[in-house]
Coordinates of C-alpha atoms in Angstrom, one line a residue:
Chain A
X122 CA 0.4 19.6 20.4
X123 CA 0.3 20.0 16.7
X124 CA -0.7 23.8 16.0
X125 CA -1.0 23.4 12.0
X126 CA -2.6 20.3 10.7
X127 CA -2.6 19.5 7.0
X128 CA -4.8 17.1 5.0
X129 CA -4.7 14.8 3.3
X130 CA -1.5 13.3 3.9
X131 CA -1.0 12.5 0.2
X132 CA -2.8 13.4 -3.0
X133 CA -2.7 12.0 -6.5
X134 CA -4.2 14.2 -9.3
X135 CA -4.3 13.7 -13.0
X136 CA -2.6 16.3 -15.3
X137 CA -4.9 19.2 -16.0
X138 CA -6.9 18.6 -12.7
X139 CA -7.2 20.7 -9.5
X140 CA -5.1 20.0 -6.5
X141 CA -6.5 21.0 -3.2
X142 CA -4.6 20.9 0.1
X143 CA -6.2 21.9 3.4
X144 CA -4.7 23.2 6.6
X145 CA -6.2 24.1 10.0
X146 CA -4.7 26.0 12.8
X147 CA -5.2 26.6 16.4
X148 CA -3.5 29.8 17.4
X149 CA -5.6 32.8 16.9
X150 CA -2.5 35.0 17.2
X151 CA -1.2 33.8 13.9
X152 CA -1.3 36.5 11.3
X153 CA 0.6 35.2 8.3
X154 CA 0.1 32.0 6.5
X155 CA 2.7 30.8 3.7
X156 CA 2.8 27.8 1.7
X157 CA 6.2 26.2 0.8
X158 CA 7.1 23.8 -2.0
X159 CA 9.9 21.4 -1.8
X160 CA 11.3 19.0 -4.3
X161 CA 13.2 15.9 -3.3
X162 CA 16.6 16.7 -1.9
X163 CA 16.1 20.4 -2.0
X164 CA 15.2 23.0 0.5
X165 CA 11.7 24.4 0.6
X166 CA 10.8 27.5 -1.4
X167 CA 8.1 30.1 -0.7
X168 CA 5.2 29.7 -3.0
X169 CA 2.5 32.0 -1.9
X170 CA 1.3 33.7 1.4
X171 CA -1.9 35.2 2.8
X172 CA -2.8 37.6 5.7
X173 CA -6.1 37.1 7.3
X174 CA -7.6 40.4 6.1
X175 CA -8.1 38.8 2.9
X176 CA -10.1 35.6 2.0
X177 CA -8.4 34.8 -1.1
X178 CA -4.9 35.3 -3.0
X179 CA -4.1 34.2 -6.3
X180 CA -0.7 34.0 -8.2
X181 CA -0.8 32.3 -11.4
X182 CA -2.1 28.8 -11.1
X183 CA -1.9 28.9 -7.2
X184 CA -4.6 30.3 -4.9
X185 CA -4.9 30.5 -1.3
X186 CA -8.3 30.6 0.3
X187 CA -8.6 31.6 3.8
X188 CA -11.4 31.1 6.3
X189 CA -10.7 33.0 9.5
X190 CA -13.9 31.8 11.4
X191 CA -13.1 28.2 10.7
X192 CA -9.4 28.8 11.3
X193 CA -8.7 27.0 7.9
X194 CA -6.8 27.8 4.8
X195 CA -6.2 26.0 1.7
X196 CA -4.0 25.8 -1.4
X197 CA -5.6 25.2 -4.8
X198 CA -3.4 24.3 -7.8
X199 CA -5.2 24.7 -11.0
X200 CA -4.5 22.9 -14.2
X201 CA -2.0 20.7 -12.2
X202 CA 1.0 19.6 -14.1
X203 CA 3.7 16.9 -13.5
X204 CA 6.2 19.5 -12.7
X205 CA 4.0 20.4 -9.7
X206 CA 4.7 16.9 -8.0
X207 CA 6.5 17.9 -4.8
X208 CA 6.0 18.1 -1.1
X209 CA 3.9 21.1 0.1
X210 CA 3.9 22.6 3.6
X211 CA 1.6 25.0 5.1
X212 CA 2.9 27.2 7.8
X213 CA 1.7 30.0 10.2
X214 CA 3.3 32.5 12.4
X215 CA 2.5 35.5 14.5
X216 CA 4.2 38.0 16.9
X217 CA 6.4 35.2 18.4
X218 CA 8.6 35.3 15.1
X219 CA 8.6 31.5 14.8
X220 CA 7.1 29.8 11.7
X221 CA 5.0 26.6 12.7
X222 CA 4.9 24.0 9.9
X223 CA 2.4 21.4 9.2
X224 CA 3.9 18.0 8.6
X225 CA 3.6 18.2 4.5
X226 CA 1.7 16.5 1.9
X227 CA 3.2 14.7 -1.1
X228 CA 1.5 15.5 -4.3
X229 CA 1.8 13.3 -7.4
X230 CA 0.4 14.7 -10.7
X231 CA 0.2 11.8 -13.3
X232 CA 0.7 12.6 -17.0
Chain B
X4 CA 24.9 35.4 -7.0
X5 CA 22.8 35.9 -3.8
X6 CA 21.5 33.1 -1.6
X7 CA 22.0 30.8 1.2
X8 CA 24.6 28.1 1.0
X9 CA 25.1 25.0 3.1
X10 CA 27.9 22.6 3.2
X11 CA 28.5 19.9 2.7
X12 CA 25.4 18.4 0.8
X13 CA 26.1 15.0 2.5
X14 CA 27.9 14.3 5.6
X15 CA 28.6 11.1 7.3
X16 CA 29.9 10.6 10.9
X17 CA 30.4 7.9 13.6
X18 CA 28.3 7.9 16.6
X19 CA 29.7 10.0 19.4
X20 CA 31.5 12.5 17.3
X21 CA 30.3 16.1 17.2
X22 CA 29.9 17.6 13.7
X23 CA 29.3 21.1 12.4
X24 CA 27.1 22.2 9.7
X25 CA 27.7 25.3 7.8
X26 CA 25.2 27.9 6.7
X27 CA 26.2 31.2 5.0
X28 CA 24.0 34.0 3.5
X29 CA 24.7 37.0 1.4
X30 CA 21.2 38.4 1.4
X31 CA 22.0 40.9 4.2
X32 CA 19.1 39.1 6.4
X33 CA 19.2 39.8 10.0
X34 CA 17.4 36.6 11.2
X35 CA 18.7 33.0 10.6
X36 CA 17.2 29.7 11.5
X37 CA 18.0 25.9 11.8
X38 CA 15.4 23.4 11.1
X39 CA 15.4 19.6 11.1
X40 CA 13.4 17.5 8.6
X41 CA 12.4 14.0 9.1
X42 CA 10.0 11.9 6.9
X43 CA 6.6 12.5 7.9
X44 CA 7.5 15.1 10.6
X45 CA 7.6 18.3 8.6
X46 CA 10.2 21.1 9.6
X47 CA 11.0 21.4 13.2
X48 CA 12.8 24.5 14.6
X49 CA 16.2 23.8 16.3
X50 CA 17.5 27.3 17.0
X51 CA 17.0 30.7 15.6
X52 CA 18.9 34.1 15.6
X53 CA 17.5 37.5 15.1
X54 CA 20.6 39.4 15.5
X55 CA 24.4 39.0 15.7
X56 CA 25.7 37.5 19.0
X57 CA 22.1 36.5 20.1
X58 CA 20.2 33.3 19.5
X59 CA 17.2 31.3 20.9
X60 CA 16.3 27.8 21.4
X61 CA 13.6 26.3 19.2
X62 CA 11.4 23.5 19.7
X63 CA 14.1 20.8 19.7
X64 CA 17.3 22.3 20.8
X65 CA 18.6 19.5 23.1
X66 CA 21.8 18.0 21.6
X67 CA 22.4 21.0 19.3
X68 CA 24.6 24.2 19.7
X69 CA 24.9 27.3 17.4
X70 CA 26.7 30.6 17.3
X71 CA 26.1 33.8 15.6
X72 CA 29.5 35.9 15.4
X73 CA 28.8 37.2 12.0
X74 CA 25.6 38.3 10.4
X75 CA 26.4 36.1 7.3
X76 CA 27.2 32.9 9.2
X77 CA 25.1 30.6 11.5
X78 CA 26.9 27.3 12.1
X79 CA 25.1 24.3 13.8
X80 CA 27.0 21.8 15.8
X81 CA 25.2 18.5 16.3
X82 CA 26.8 17.1 19.4
X83 CA 27.1 13.5 20.7
X84 CA 24.2 14.2 23.1
X85 CA 21.7 14.4 20.2
X86 CA 20.3 10.8 20.5
X87 CA 19.1 10.5 16.9
X88 CA 21.1 12.9 14.8
X89 CA 20.5 11.3 11.4
X90 CA 18.2 13.8 9.4
X91 CA 18.0 16.5 6.7
X92 CA 19.1 19.8 8.0
X93 CA 17.8 23.0 6.6
X94 CA 19.1 26.6 7.3
X95 CA 16.9 29.7 6.5
X96 CA 17.3 33.4 6.7
X97 CA 15.0 36.4 6.4
X98 CA 14.4 40.0 7.0
X99 CA 11.4 39.4 9.1
X100 CA 9.9 36.1 10.6
X101 CA 7.2 36.3 7.9
X102 CA 9.4 35.4 5.1
X103 CA 12.0 32.7 5.4
X104 CA 14.3 31.5 2.6
X105 CA 15.7 28.2 2.8
X106 CA 19.1 26.9 1.7
X107 CA 19.7 23.5 0.0
X108 CA 20.0 21.4 3.0
X109 CA 22.6 19.1 4.4
X110 CA 21.9 15.5 4.8
X111 CA 23.7 14.0 7.9
X112 CA 24.0 10.4 8.4
X113 CA 25.4 9.0 11.6
X114 CA 26.3 5.4 12.1

């Protein structure tokens, strides 16, 4: 049973465009939703995170939108750059102290 | 220079041999985690430890063992009982389960 589902599986965006990655979760006990960015051969790095008491959080070109009633959250990358090409994981956790990850999505930003 | 170190970066073993992957952190984090990453599978939790001398099984603990004798160290042993050990192994640490910081990973190949 996959508790965190990402879509699409892969994404190709032109430089300067907006990249949108979606996640859906099932467990209503989750109360923290981070996004991780991973470059090939490296460990994932925490990019941005949100809690369900806010609907949106922005850090630079990265924005998380959160819809509690739909149990969905998404990552928007504005003005996408080739350097943003990486694998992006959404995750969720709650009181059980374990992070549950989505399967990841590969973003390619074309120059 | 603070952070999480994993060694070696690449590891090759023959089938039937046990192998131990190293993970060290100097961030003074209480919690440490081991994940396995396979293509298209996301990150799956193997074991985690929230305090010295205590650890819990994650979602895919079979064929693996860990120890937590020191706060800074959380080695993972891949035993010969692990049926499909070839993978990218990631260690993480954090002060709370909500924020986890990953090491650079060890790529294990078993032939």
